[in-house]
Coordinates of C-alpha atoms in Angstrom, one line a residue:
A1 CA 62.7 -84.4 41.0
T2 CA 61.3 -83.6 44.4
R3 CA 57.7 -85.3 44.1
L4 CA 56.3 -82.8 46.2
V5 CA 54.5 -80.7 43.1
E6 CA 52.1 -80.8 40.8
N7 CA 50.3 -79.3 37.7
V8 CA 53.2 -77.6 36.6
R9 CA 52.5 -75.1 33.9
N10 CA 55.2 -74.4 30.7
P11 CA 55.1 -70.4 30.0
F12 CA 55.9 -71.9 26.5
S13 CA 52.9 -74.0 26.0
P14 CA 49.8 -72.8 23.9
G15 CA 47.4 -71.0 26.1
N16 CA 50.3 -69.9 28.9
G17 CA 51.1 -66.9 27.0
G18 CA 50.0 -64.8 30.2
Q19 CA 52.9 -66.2 32.0
L20 CA 54.8 -64.3 30.0
S21 CA 55.7 -60.4 30.5
H22 CA 55.4 -57.9 27.8
D23 CA 58.8 -57.2 27.4
G24 CA 59.9 -60.9 26.8
R25 CA 62.3 -60.7 29.7
S26 CA 60.5 -62.8 32.5
A27 CA 58.4 -65.9 32.7
L28 CA 56.4 -67.5 35.7
V29 CA 56.2 -71.2 35.9
L30 CA 53.5 -72.3 38.0
F31 CA 52.8 -75.3 40.2
S32 CA 51.1 -76.1 42.8
M33 CA 52.0 -78.1 45.6
K34 CA 51.3 -81.4 46.2
G35 CA 49.0 -82.1 49.8
K36 CA 46.9 -79.9 52.2
A37 CA 47.6 -75.8 51.9
D38 CA 47.5 -75.5 55.3
T39 CA 51.4 -77.9 55.8
A40 CA 52.7 -76.6 52.5
D41 CA 54.9 -74.3 54.5
K42 CA 55.9 -77.4 56.1
R43 CA 56.8 -79.3 53.3
V44 CA 58.1 -76.5 50.9
Q45 CA 62.1 -76.3 51.8
P46 CA 62.8 -79.6 49.5
V47 CA 61.2 -77.6 46.6
V48 CA 63.3 -73.6 47.6
A49 CA 66.4 -75.8 47.5
A50 CA 65.7 -76.7 44.1
V51 CA 64.8 -73.4 43.2
K52 CA 68.1 -72.6 44.5
R53 CA 70.0 -75.6 42.7
L54 CA 68.8 -74.3 39.9
A55 CA 69.9 -70.3 40.1
E56 CA 73.7 -71.2 40.9
A57 CA 73.6 -73.6 38.1
H58 CA 72.6 -70.7 36.0
P59 CA 73.7 -67.1 37.4
Q60 CA 73.2 -65.5 34.4
L61 CA 69.5 -65.5 34.5
R62 CA 67.4 -64.5 37.4
I63 CA 65.5 -67.5 39.1
E64 CA 63.2 -67.2 42.0
E65 CA 60.0 -68.4 44.1
F66 CA 57.2 -67.3 45.4
G67 CA 54.2 -68.5 46.6
Q68 CA 51.9 -68.9 49.6
A69 CA 54.1 -71.7 50.7
S70 CA 57.7 -70.1 50.6
A71 CA 56.0 -66.9 52.1
N72 CA 54.9 -68.2 54.8
K73 CA 58.3 -70.0 55.5
A74 CA 60.5 -67.2 55.7
L75 CA 57.9 -65.7 57.5
N76 CA 57.9 -68.2 60.5
D77 CA 61.7 -68.3 59.7
T78 CA 62.2 -64.6 60.6
V79 CA 59.3 -65.0 63.6
G80 CA 61.3 -67.5 64.9
K81 CA 64.9 -65.9 64.9
D82 CA 63.2 -62.8 66.0
F83 CA 61.9 -64.8 68.9
K84 CA 65.8 -65.6 69.8
R85 CA 67.0 -62.3 68.9
A86 CA 63.9 -60.9 71.9
E87 CA 64.9 -63.8 73.9
G88 CA 69.0 -62.5 74.0
I89 CA 67.9 -59.0 74.2
S90 CA 65.4 -58.3 76.7
I91 CA 65.9 -60.8 79.3
P92 CA 69.7 -59.4 79.7
L93 CA 68.2 -56.5 79.9
T94 CA 65.5 -56.5 81.9
F95 CA 68.2 -58.1 84.8
V96 CA 69.9 -54.8 84.2
I97 CA 67.0 -52.5 84.9
L98 CA 66.0 -54.4 87.9
W99 CA 69.4 -54.8 89.8
L100 CA 70.2 -51.1 89.6
A101 CA 66.2 -50.6 90.5
F102 CA 66.9 -52.8 93.9
A103 CA 70.5 -52.8 94.1
A104 CA 70.9 -55.9 94.7
F105 CA 71.3 -59.1 92.8
V106 CA 69.2 -61.9 94.5
A107 CA 66.3 -59.4 94.4
A108 CA 67.2 -58.4 90.4
L109 CA 67.6 -62.7 90.1
L110 CA 64.3 -62.9 92.0
P111 CA 61.7 -61.5 89.2
V112 CA 63.9 -62.9 86.0
V113 CA 63.2 -66.2 87.6
L114 CA 59.3 -66.3 88.5
A115 CA 58.6 -64.8 84.8
L116 CA 61.6 -67.5 82.8
S117 CA 59.7 -70.0 85.2
A118 CA 56.1 -68.9 83.9
I119 CA 57.4 -68.8 80.0
L120 CA 58.8 -72.2 80.3
I121 CA 55.2 -73.4 81.8
A122 CA 53.5 -71.7 79.6
T123 CA 55.0 -72.9 76.4
G124 CA 54.5 -76.4 77.9
I125 CA 50.9 -76.0 78.2
V126 CA 50.6 -74.6 74.9
A127 CA 51.8 -77.5 73.2
L128 CA 49.0 -79.7 74.9
T129 CA 46.1 -77.1 74.3
S130 CA 47.2 -76.1 71.2
H131 CA 46.0 -79.7 70.2
A132 CA 42.3 -78.9 70.9
L133 CA 43.5 -75.0 69.6
P134 CA 45.5 -74.2 67.6
I135 CA 48.0 -71.2 67.1
D136 CA 49.8 -69.6 65.0
S137 CA 53.5 -68.4 66.1
S138 CA 52.5 -64.9 67.2
A139 CA 51.2 -66.9 70.1
H140 CA 54.4 -67.7 71.4
S141 CA 56.1 -64.4 71.0
L142 CA 53.5 -62.9 72.9
I143 CA 53.8 -65.7 75.6
L144 CA 57.3 -64.5 75.8
L145 CA 57.1 -61.0 76.1
I146 CA 53.9 -61.0 78.6
G147 CA 55.2 -63.4 80.5
L148 CA 58.8 -61.2 80.9
A149 CA 56.2 -58.5 81.7
V150 CA 53.4 -59.8 84.6
G151 CA 55.9 -61.9 85.7
V152 CA 58.2 -58.3 86.8
D153 CA 55.7 -56.6 87.3
Y154 CA 53.8 -59.1 90.2
S155 CA 57.0 -59.4 91.6
L156 CA 57.7 -56.0 92.2
F157 CA 54.0 -55.4 93.6
Y158 CA 55.8 -58.0 96.7
F159 CA 58.9 -56.9 97.4
R160 CA 57.7 -53.1 97.4
R161 CA 55.4 -53.3 100.1
A162 CA 57.3 -56.3 101.9
R163 CA 60.1 -53.8 101.6
E164 CA 58.0 -50.9 103.3
E165 CA 56.7 -53.0 105.8
R166 CA 61.0 -54.3 107.2
A167 CA 61.5 -50.3 106.7
G168 CA 58.6 -50.5 110.0
G169 CA 60.2 -52.8 112.0
V170 CA 58.3 -55.9 111.4
S171 CA 60.1 -58.9 110.8
N172 CA 60.9 -60.4 107.1
R173 CA 58.0 -63.2 108.2
E174 CA 55.6 -61.1 109.4
A175 CA 56.3 -58.4 105.8
V176 CA 56.2 -61.2 103.3
A177 CA 52.8 -62.0 105.1
T178 CA 51.2 -58.5 104.8
A179 CA 52.3 -58.3 101.2
A180 CA 50.7 -61.6 100.6
A181 CA 47.5 -61.0 102.2
T182 CA 47.5 -57.2 100.2
S183 CA 50.0 -57.4 96.7
G184 CA 49.0 -61.0 96.7
K185 CA 45.0 -59.9 96.4
A186 CA 45.9 -57.3 93.3
V187 CA 48.2 -59.6 91.9
L188 CA 45.1 -62.0 92.0
T189 CA 42.7 -59.1 91.0
S190 CA 45.2 -57.7 87.9
G191 CA 45.5 -61.2 86.2
M192 CA 42.2 -62.4 86.6
T193 CA 41.1 -58.7 85.0
V194 CA 43.7 -59.9 82.2
V195 CA 42.6 -63.6 81.5
V196 CA 39.0 -62.2 81.4
A197 CA 39.7 -59.5 79.1
M198 CA 41.7 -61.3 76.8
A199 CA 38.8 -64.2 76.9
A200 CA 37.5 -61.6 74.6
M201 CA 39.5 -62.1 71.7
F202 CA 37.7 -66.1 71.4
I203 CA 34.1 -63.7 70.2
T204 CA 36.0 -63.3 67.5
G205 CA 36.4 -67.0 65.7
L206 CA 40.2 -66.1 64.5
G207 CA 42.8 -68.1 64.9
T208 CA 45.4 -65.6 64.9
F209 CA 43.5 -63.8 67.7
M210 CA 42.4 -67.1 69.5
G211 CA 46.6 -67.9 70.0
M212 CA 47.1 -64.8 71.5
A213 CA 44.4 -65.2 73.5
E214 CA 45.3 -68.7 74.5
G215 CA 48.7 -67.9 75.2
T216 CA 48.3 -65.0 76.9
A217 CA 45.4 -66.0 79.2
I218 CA 47.8 -69.6 79.8
V219 CA 51.3 -67.2 81.0
V220 CA 49.5 -64.7 82.7
G221 CA 47.3 -67.7 84.8
V222 CA 51.3 -69.6 85.2
A223 CA 52.6 -65.8 86.8
M224 CA 49.8 -65.3 88.6
F225 CA 49.8 -68.5 90.8
G226 CA 53.3 -68.7 90.9
S227 CA 53.5 -65.4 92.4
L228 CA 50.7 -66.2 94.7
T229 CA 53.3 -69.3 96.4
V230 CA 56.4 -69.5 95.3
L231 CA 57.8 -66.2 95.3
P232 CA 56.5 -65.4 99.3
A233 CA 57.6 -69.1 99.8
L234 CA 61.0 -67.8 98.3
M235 CA 60.9 -64.3 100.4
T236 CA 60.2 -65.8 103.1
K237 CA 63.1 -68.4 102.9
L238 CA 65.7 -66.1 102.0
G239 CA 65.4 -63.3 104.1
D240 CA 67.5 -61.1 104.1
R241 CA 69.9 -62.8 101.6
I242 CA 67.4 -60.8 98.7
D243 CA 69.8 -58.4 99.1
R244 CA 72.5 -60.0 98.6
G245 CA 74.9 -58.6 95.7
R246 CA 74.2 -55.1 96.5
I247 CA 75.4 -52.2 94.7
P248 CA 77.2 -49.8 97.6
W249 CA 76.3 -46.5 96.6
L250 CA 72.6 -47.4 95.1
G251 CA 71.9 -49.3 97.8
R252 CA 72.4 -46.4 100.7
R253 CA 70.7 -44.4 99.0
L254 CA 67.2 -46.3 98.4
E255 CA 67.5 -47.4 101.6
R256 CA 67.4 -44.0 103.1
R257 CA 64.9 -43.2 100.9
R258 CA 62.7 -45.8 101.4
V259 CA 63.6 -44.8 105.5
G260 CA 62.4 -41.2 104.7
G261 CA 59.3 -42.0 104.2
E262 CA 57.1 -41.5 100.8
S263 CA 57.7 -40.4 97.7
R264 CA 57.6 -36.8 97.6
V265 CA 56.5 -37.1 93.5
W266 CA 53.7 -39.5 94.3
A267 CA 52.6 -37.4 97.0
A268 CA 52.2 -34.4 94.7
I269 CA 50.7 -36.6 92.5
V270 CA 48.2 -38.0 94.8
R271 CA 46.9 -35.5 97.3
P272 CA 45.7 -33.4 94.3
A273 CA 43.6 -36.9 93.0
L274 CA 42.6 -37.1 96.3
A275 CA 41.4 -33.5 97.2
R276 CA 39.4 -33.6 93.9
P277 CA 38.8 -36.6 92.9
L278 CA 35.7 -35.3 90.8
A279 CA 38.1 -32.9 88.9
T280 CA 40.4 -35.5 88.4
V281 CA 37.8 -38.5 87.2
V282 CA 36.7 -35.7 84.6
V283 CA 40.3 -34.5 83.4
A284 CA 42.1 -38.3 83.8
A285 CA 38.9 -39.9 82.0
G286 CA 39.6 -37.3 79.1
F287 CA 42.9 -37.8 78.7
L288 CA 42.2 -41.3 77.8
G289 CA 39.6 -40.5 75.3
L290 CA 42.1 -38.4 73.6
L291 CA 44.4 -41.2 73.5
A292 CA 41.4 -44.1 71.9
V293 CA 41.0 -41.3 68.8
P294 CA 43.2 -43.0 66.7
A295 CA 41.5 -46.0 67.2
F296 CA 38.6 -44.8 65.8
H297 CA 40.1 -44.5 62.4
L298 CA 41.8 -48.5 62.4
K299 CA 40.1 -50.4 59.8
T300 CA 40.1 -54.1 59.0
A301 CA 41.8 -56.3 56.7
S302 CA 42.6 -60.0 55.7
P303 CA 45.9 -60.1 56.0
G304 CA 48.5 -60.5 53.1
V305 CA 51.5 -60.2 51.1
T306 CA 51.8 -56.9 51.7
D307 CA 52.0 -57.2 54.6
L308 CA 55.3 -59.1 55.2
P309 CA 59.0 -58.1 55.7
R310 CA 59.8 -56.4 52.8
N311 CA 63.5 -57.5 53.4
L312 CA 62.5 -61.2 53.3
A313 CA 63.8 -62.4 49.7
V314 CA 60.2 -64.3 48.9
I315 CA 59.3 -60.7 49.0
K316 CA 61.5 -59.3 47.0
T317 CA 60.2 -61.5 44.7
Y318 CA 56.8 -60.8 44.5
H319 CA 57.8 -56.9 43.8
R320 CA 60.1 -57.7 41.4
I321 CA 56.4 -60.0 39.6
E322 CA 54.3 -57.6 40.1
Q323 CA 56.8 -54.9 38.7
A324 CA 57.2 -57.4 35.1
Y325 CA 53.6 -57.9 34.5
G326 CA 51.6 -55.1 36.2
A327 CA 49.6 -57.4 38.1
N328 CA 49.1 -58.9 41.6
P329 CA 50.9 -62.1 41.0
V330 CA 48.8 -63.7 43.7
P331 CA 45.8 -65.8 41.5
A332 CA 42.6 -64.4 42.0
Q333 CA 39.9 -66.2 42.9
V334 CA 36.9 -67.2 40.7
V335 CA 33.6 -68.1 42.5
I336 CA 30.7 -69.3 41.3
S337 CA 27.8 -69.5 43.0
A338 CA 24.8 -71.8 41.5
R339 CA 22.2 -74.3 42.4
N340 CA 24.2 -77.0 40.5
V341 CA 27.8 -75.8 39.4

Protein backbone atom coordinates (compact mmCIF):
# COMPACT_ATOMS: atom_id res chain seq x y z
CA ALA A 1 0.00 0.00 0.00
CA THR A 2 2.93 2.39 0.55
CA ARG A 3 4.01 1.90 -3.11
CA LEU A 4 7.62 2.07 -1.83
CA VAL A 5 8.46 -1.65 -1.88
CA GLU A 6 8.80 -4.40 -4.48
CA ASN A 7 9.59 -8.10 -4.76
CA VAL A 8 7.48 -9.10 -1.77
CA ARG A 9 8.09 -12.82 -1.04
CA ASN A 10 5.39 -14.77 0.78
CA PRO A 11 6.90 -17.36 3.17
CA PHE A 12 4.07 -19.81 2.32
CA SER A 13 4.59 -19.67 -1.45
CA PRO A 14 6.22 -22.68 -3.15
CA GLY A 15 10.00 -22.50 -2.99
CA ASN A 16 10.06 -20.05 -0.06
CA GLY A 17 10.11 -22.64 2.71
CA GLY A 18 13.41 -21.28 3.98
CA GLN A 19 11.54 -18.23 5.22
CA LEU A 20 9.83 -20.36 7.88
CA SER A 21 11.70 -21.22 11.08
CA HIS A 22 12.32 -24.86 12.02
CA ASP A 23 9.95 -24.67 15.01
CA GLY A 24 7.19 -23.19 12.83
CA ARG A 25 6.74 -20.20 15.13
CA SER A 26 8.43 -17.56 12.96
CA ALA A 27 8.07 -16.42 9.36
CA LEU A 28 10.00 -13.93 7.26
CA VAL A 29 8.17 -11.75 4.76
CA LEU A 30 10.96 -10.53 2.51
CA PHE A 31 10.77 -7.42 0.34
CA SER A 32 13.03 -4.79 -1.21
CA MET A 33 12.86 -1.02 -1.17
CA LYS A 34 12.35 0.65 -4.54
CA GLY A 35 14.96 3.12 -5.78
CA LYS A 36 18.59 3.48 -4.85
CA ALA A 37 19.85 1.63 -1.77
CA ASP A 38 21.93 4.64 -0.70
CA THR A 39 18.80 6.74 -0.09
CA ALA A 40 16.47 3.98 1.13
CA ASP A 41 16.85 4.99 4.80
CA LYS A 42 15.42 8.43 3.96
CA ARG A 43 12.32 6.89 2.33
CA VAL A 44 11.64 3.95 4.62
CA GLN A 45 9.59 5.75 7.30
CA PRO A 46 6.16 5.06 5.69
CA VAL A 47 7.09 1.36 5.50
CA VAL A 48 8.18 1.34 9.16
CA ALA A 49 4.90 3.08 10.09
CA ALA A 50 2.88 0.49 8.11
CA VAL A 51 4.56 -2.38 9.96
CA LYS A 52 3.92 -0.63 13.28
CA ARG A 53 0.20 -0.22 12.44
CA LEU A 54 0.03 -3.90 11.53
CA ALA A 55 1.66 -4.88 14.82
CA GLU A 56 -0.81 -2.76 16.78
CA ALA A 57 -3.73 -4.34 14.91
CA HIS A 58 -2.54 -7.86 15.84
CA PRO A 59 -1.22 -7.68 19.44
CA GLN A 60 -1.26 -11.49 19.72
CA LEU A 61 1.65 -11.62 17.24
CA ARG A 62 5.11 -10.11 17.31
CA ILE A 63 5.41 -8.21 14.02
CA GLU A 64 8.66 -6.34 13.54
CA GLU A 65 10.87 -5.14 10.72
CA PHE A 66 14.59 -5.35 10.12
CA GLY A 67 16.62 -4.34 7.09
CA GLN A 68 19.45 -2.13 5.95
CA ALA A 69 17.20 0.87 5.37
CA SER A 70 15.34 0.63 8.70
CA ALA A 71 18.58 -0.07 10.59
CA ASN A 72 20.32 2.95 9.04
CA LYS A 73 17.32 5.15 9.83
CA ALA A 74 17.28 3.99 13.46
CA LEU A 75 21.03 4.63 13.74
CA ASN A 76 20.78 8.12 12.22
CA ASP A 77 17.90 8.97 14.56
CA THR A 78 19.97 7.77 17.53
CA VAL A 79 23.00 9.82 16.41
CA GLY A 80 20.78 12.88 16.09
CA LYS A 81 19.46 12.42 19.64
CA ASP A 82 22.99 11.86 20.97
CA PHE A 83 24.15 15.01 19.17
CA LYS A 84 21.44 17.08 20.88
CA ARG A 85 22.27 15.46 24.23
CA ALA A 86 25.95 16.30 23.74
CA GLU A 87 25.05 19.91 22.99
CA GLY A 88 22.88 20.08 26.09
CA ILE A 89 25.53 18.64 28.41
CA SER A 90 29.01 19.43 27.07
CA ILE A 91 28.51 23.14 26.33
CA PRO A 92 27.09 24.16 29.76
CA LEU A 93 29.62 21.91 31.50
CA THR A 94 32.48 23.50 29.54
CA PHE A 95 31.29 26.96 30.52
CA VAL A 96 31.08 26.06 34.22
CA ILE A 97 34.62 24.61 34.17
CA LEU A 98 35.96 27.74 32.45
CA TRP A 99 34.14 29.99 34.92
CA LEU A 100 35.85 28.16 37.78
CA ALA A 101 39.21 28.28 35.96
CA PHE A 102 39.05 32.03 35.21
CA ALA A 103 36.83 33.00 38.16
CA ALA A 104 35.21 35.53 35.78
CA PHE A 105 31.95 35.23 33.84
CA VAL A 106 32.98 37.23 30.73
CA ALA A 107 36.38 35.51 30.47
CA ALA A 108 34.64 32.12 30.59
CA LEU A 109 32.04 33.19 28.04
CA LEU A 110 34.48 34.28 25.31
CA PRO A 111 36.01 30.82 24.61
CA VAL A 112 32.55 29.25 24.48
CA VAL A 113 31.33 31.94 22.07
CA LEU A 114 34.39 31.40 19.86
CA ALA A 115 33.85 27.63 19.89
CA LEU A 116 30.11 27.86 19.15
CA SER A 117 30.61 30.34 16.33
CA ALA A 118 33.28 28.07 14.82
CA ILE A 119 30.89 25.11 15.07
CA LEU A 120 28.02 27.02 13.41
CA ILE A 121 30.20 28.43 10.63
CA ALA A 122 31.86 25.06 9.98
CA THR A 123 28.44 23.35 9.83
CA GLY A 124 27.35 25.88 7.21
CA ILE A 125 30.52 25.39 5.16
CA VAL A 126 30.19 21.59 5.34
CA ALA A 127 26.63 21.92 4.02
CA LEU A 128 28.19 23.42 0.88
CA THR A 129 31.30 21.24 0.55
CA SER A 130 29.29 18.05 1.08
CA HIS A 131 27.86 18.51 -2.42
CA ALA A 132 31.33 17.82 -3.78
CA LEU A 133 32.53 15.41 -1.06
CA PRO A 134 29.65 13.58 0.68
CA ILE A 135 29.89 13.02 4.45
CA ASP A 136 27.97 10.94 6.95
CA SER A 137 26.42 11.88 10.28
CA SER A 138 29.60 11.17 12.28
CA ALA A 139 31.20 14.32 10.82
CA HIS A 140 28.67 16.54 12.60
CA SER A 141 29.48 14.96 15.95
CA LEU A 142 33.17 15.58 15.33
CA ILE A 143 32.50 19.19 14.36
CA LEU A 144 30.76 19.74 17.71
CA LEU A 145 33.37 17.99 19.87
CA ILE A 146 36.52 19.11 18.03
CA GLY A 147 35.15 22.64 17.55
CA LEU A 148 34.41 22.96 21.25
CA ALA A 149 37.84 21.58 22.14
CA VAL A 150 40.00 23.73 19.86
CA GLY A 151 37.88 26.86 20.39
CA VAL A 152 38.47 26.66 24.13
CA ASP A 153 42.08 25.53 23.71
CA TYR A 154 43.09 28.40 21.43
CA SER A 155 41.39 30.92 23.71
CA LEU A 156 43.33 29.59 26.69
CA PHE A 157 46.60 30.23 24.82
CA TYR A 158 45.72 33.89 24.49
CA PHE A 159 44.19 34.39 27.93
CA ARG A 160 47.09 32.80 29.77
CA ARG A 161 49.75 34.83 27.99
CA ALA A 162 47.80 38.11 28.16
CA ARG A 163 47.22 37.72 31.90
CA GLU A 164 50.89 36.99 32.47
CA GLU A 165 51.80 40.19 30.63
CA ARG A 166 49.21 42.21 32.56
CA ALA A 167 50.63 40.85 35.81
CA GLY A 168 54.00 42.23 34.64
CA GLY A 169 52.55 45.75 34.53
CA VAL A 170 52.00 46.37 30.78
CA SER A 171 48.82 47.85 29.31
CA ASN A 172 45.97 45.71 28.04
CA ARG A 173 46.70 46.55 24.38
CA GLU A 174 50.39 45.65 24.78
CA ALA A 175 49.49 42.43 26.59
CA VAL A 176 47.13 41.35 23.80
CA ALA A 177 49.72 42.31 21.16
CA THR A 178 52.35 40.16 22.89
CA ALA A 179 49.89 37.28 23.22
CA ALA A 180 49.06 37.56 19.50
CA ALA A 181 52.76 37.56 18.57
CA THR A 182 53.56 34.50 20.71
CA SER A 183 50.45 32.45 21.42
CA GLY A 184 49.09 33.39 17.99
CA LYS A 185 52.01 31.54 16.38
CA ALA A 186 51.32 28.55 18.63
CA VAL A 187 47.65 28.57 17.55
CA LEU A 188 48.62 28.79 13.88
CA THR A 189 51.12 25.94 14.19
CA SER A 190 48.70 23.80 16.20
CA GLY A 191 45.81 24.37 13.80
CA MET A 192 47.85 23.66 10.68
CA THR A 193 49.24 20.49 12.28
CA VAL A 194 45.73 19.20 12.97
CA VAL A 195 44.55 20.04 9.43
CA VAL A 196 47.54 18.29 7.83
CA ALA A 197 47.17 15.27 10.12
CA MET A 198 43.45 14.91 9.35
CA ALA A 199 44.12 15.32 5.62
CA ALA A 200 45.92 11.95 5.73
CA MET A 201 42.50 10.30 6.19
CA PHE A 202 41.62 11.25 2.61
CA ILE A 203 44.12 8.60 1.51
CA THR A 204 41.79 5.85 2.78
CA GLY A 205 39.21 6.62 0.10
CA LEU A 206 36.46 5.66 2.59
CA GLY A 207 33.56 8.08 2.83
CA THR A 208 33.25 7.86 6.63
CA PHE A 209 36.91 8.72 7.29
CA MET A 210 37.00 11.35 4.56
CA GLY A 211 33.92 12.97 6.07
CA MET A 212 35.58 13.01 9.49
CA ALA A 213 38.67 14.63 8.00
CA GLU A 214 36.60 17.16 6.09
CA GLY A 215 34.50 18.24 9.09
CA THR A 216 37.46 18.35 11.49
CA ALA A 217 39.73 20.31 9.13
CA ILE A 218 37.03 22.89 8.43
CA VAL A 219 36.07 23.51 12.07
CA VAL A 220 39.73 23.70 13.15
CA GLY A 221 40.46 26.14 10.33
CA VAL A 222 37.51 28.35 11.30
CA ALA A 223 38.45 28.27 15.01
CA MET A 224 42.06 29.07 14.13
CA PHE A 225 41.02 32.04 11.95
CA GLY A 226 38.68 33.34 14.66
CA SER A 227 41.32 33.06 17.38
CA LEU A 228 43.84 34.97 15.25
CA THR A 229 41.43 37.80 14.39
CA VAL A 230 38.19 38.10 16.39
CA LEU A 231 39.50 36.92 19.76
CA PRO A 232 42.38 39.45 20.15
CA ALA A 233 40.07 42.20 18.87
CA LEU A 234 37.47 41.37 21.53
CA MET A 235 40.13 41.13 24.25
CA THR A 236 41.45 44.57 23.28
CA LYS A 237 37.95 46.05 23.17
CA LEU A 238 36.86 44.60 26.50
CA GLY A 239 40.03 45.45 28.41
CA ASP A 240 39.56 45.02 32.15
CA ARG A 241 35.85 44.30 31.60
CA ILE A 242 36.88 40.78 30.64
CA ASP A 243 37.13 40.03 34.39
CA ARG A 244 33.52 41.00 35.11
CA GLY A 245 31.31 38.53 36.90
CA ARG A 246 34.11 37.39 39.17
CA ILE A 247 33.80 34.70 41.82
CA PRO A 248 35.12 36.79 44.78
CA TRP A 249 37.17 34.35 46.85
CA LEU A 250 38.38 32.31 43.87
CA GLY A 251 39.26 35.41 41.84
CA ARG A 252 41.47 36.82 44.61
CA ARG A 253 43.23 33.49 45.03
CA LEU A 254 44.00 33.21 41.31
CA GLU A 255 45.22 36.82 41.27
CA ARG A 256 47.66 36.08 44.10
CA ARG A 257 48.96 33.04 42.24
CA ARG A 258 49.57 35.08 39.08
CA VAL A 259 51.42 37.78 40.98
CA GLY A 260 53.42 35.13 42.86
CA GLY A 261 55.21 34.00 39.70
CA GLU A 262 55.55 30.64 37.98
CA SER A 263 53.69 27.53 39.04
CA ARG A 264 55.62 25.34 41.44
CA VAL A 265 54.11 22.18 39.94
CA TRP A 266 55.18 22.98 36.38
CA ALA A 267 58.54 24.22 37.57
CA ALA A 268 59.13 20.85 39.28
CA ILE A 269 58.34 19.11 35.97
CA VAL A 270 60.29 21.40 33.64
CA ARG A 271 63.55 21.78 35.63
CA PRO A 272 64.57 18.09 35.44
CA ALA A 273 63.64 18.05 31.74
CA LEU A 274 65.91 21.03 31.06
CA ALA A 275 68.71 19.59 33.18
CA ARG A 276 68.65 16.14 31.48
CA PRO A 277 67.07 16.60 28.04
CA LEU A 278 68.31 13.31 26.53
CA ALA A 279 67.08 11.19 29.43
CA THR A 280 63.75 13.05 29.35
CA VAL A 281 63.31 12.35 25.62
CA VAL A 282 64.07 8.65 26.10
CA VAL A 283 61.66 8.29 29.04
CA ALA A 284 58.90 10.28 27.32
CA ALA A 285 59.30 8.36 24.03
CA GLY A 286 59.26 5.05 25.89
CA PHE A 287 56.08 6.02 27.75
CA LEU A 288 54.38 7.07 24.51
CA GLY A 289 55.51 3.80 22.92
CA LEU A 290 53.83 1.84 25.70
CA LEU A 291 50.61 3.80 25.18
CA ALA A 292 50.75 2.92 21.46
CA VAL A 293 51.12 -0.85 22.03
CA PRO A 294 47.33 -1.55 21.86
CA ALA A 295 47.29 -0.04 18.36
CA PHE A 296 49.34 -2.98 17.09
CA HIS A 297 46.51 -5.33 18.06
CA LEU A 298 43.81 -3.42 16.17
CA LYS A 299 42.08 -5.30 13.37
CA THR A 300 40.30 -3.67 10.47
CA ALA A 301 36.81 -4.76 9.46
CA SER A 302 33.86 -3.44 7.53
CA PRO A 303 31.17 -2.01 9.83
CA GLY A 304 28.06 -4.15 10.04
CA VAL A 305 24.87 -4.75 11.95
CA THR A 306 26.68 -6.01 15.04
CA ASP A 307 28.37 -2.61 15.43
CA LEU A 308 25.05 -0.83 16.01
CA PRO A 309 23.81 -0.05 19.55
CA ARG A 310 22.14 -3.11 21.07
CA ASN A 311 19.34 -1.06 22.62
CA LEU A 312 17.86 -0.15 19.22
CA ALA A 313 14.56 -1.89 18.46
CA VAL A 314 15.75 -3.01 15.00
CA ILE A 315 18.85 -4.63 16.52
CA LYS A 316 16.69 -6.54 19.01
CA THR A 317 14.66 -7.72 16.03
CA TYR A 318 17.88 -8.74 14.28
CA HIS A 319 18.90 -10.94 17.22
CA ARG A 320 15.41 -12.52 17.41
CA ILE A 321 15.65 -13.47 13.71
CA GLU A 322 19.12 -14.85 14.34
CA GLN A 323 17.85 -16.99 17.23
CA ALA A 324 14.80 -18.23 15.29
CA TYR A 325 16.70 -19.21 12.15
CA GLY A 326 20.14 -20.03 13.54
CA ALA A 327 21.92 -18.05 10.87
CA ASN A 328 22.82 -14.54 9.88
CA PRO A 329 19.57 -12.81 8.77
CA VAL A 330 21.48 -10.52 6.42
CA PRO A 331 21.19 -12.10 2.93
CA ALA A 332 24.38 -13.59 1.51
CA GLN A 333 25.87 -11.90 -1.52
CA VAL A 334 26.61 -14.39 -4.30
CA VAL A 335 29.33 -13.03 -6.61
CA ILE A 336 30.02 -14.67 -9.98
CA SER A 337 33.20 -13.93 -11.92
CA ALA A 338 33.15 -15.05 -15.55
CA ARG A 339 33.91 -13.83 -19.03
CA ASN A 340 30.27 -14.06 -20.03
CA VAL A 341 27.40 -14.13 -17.56
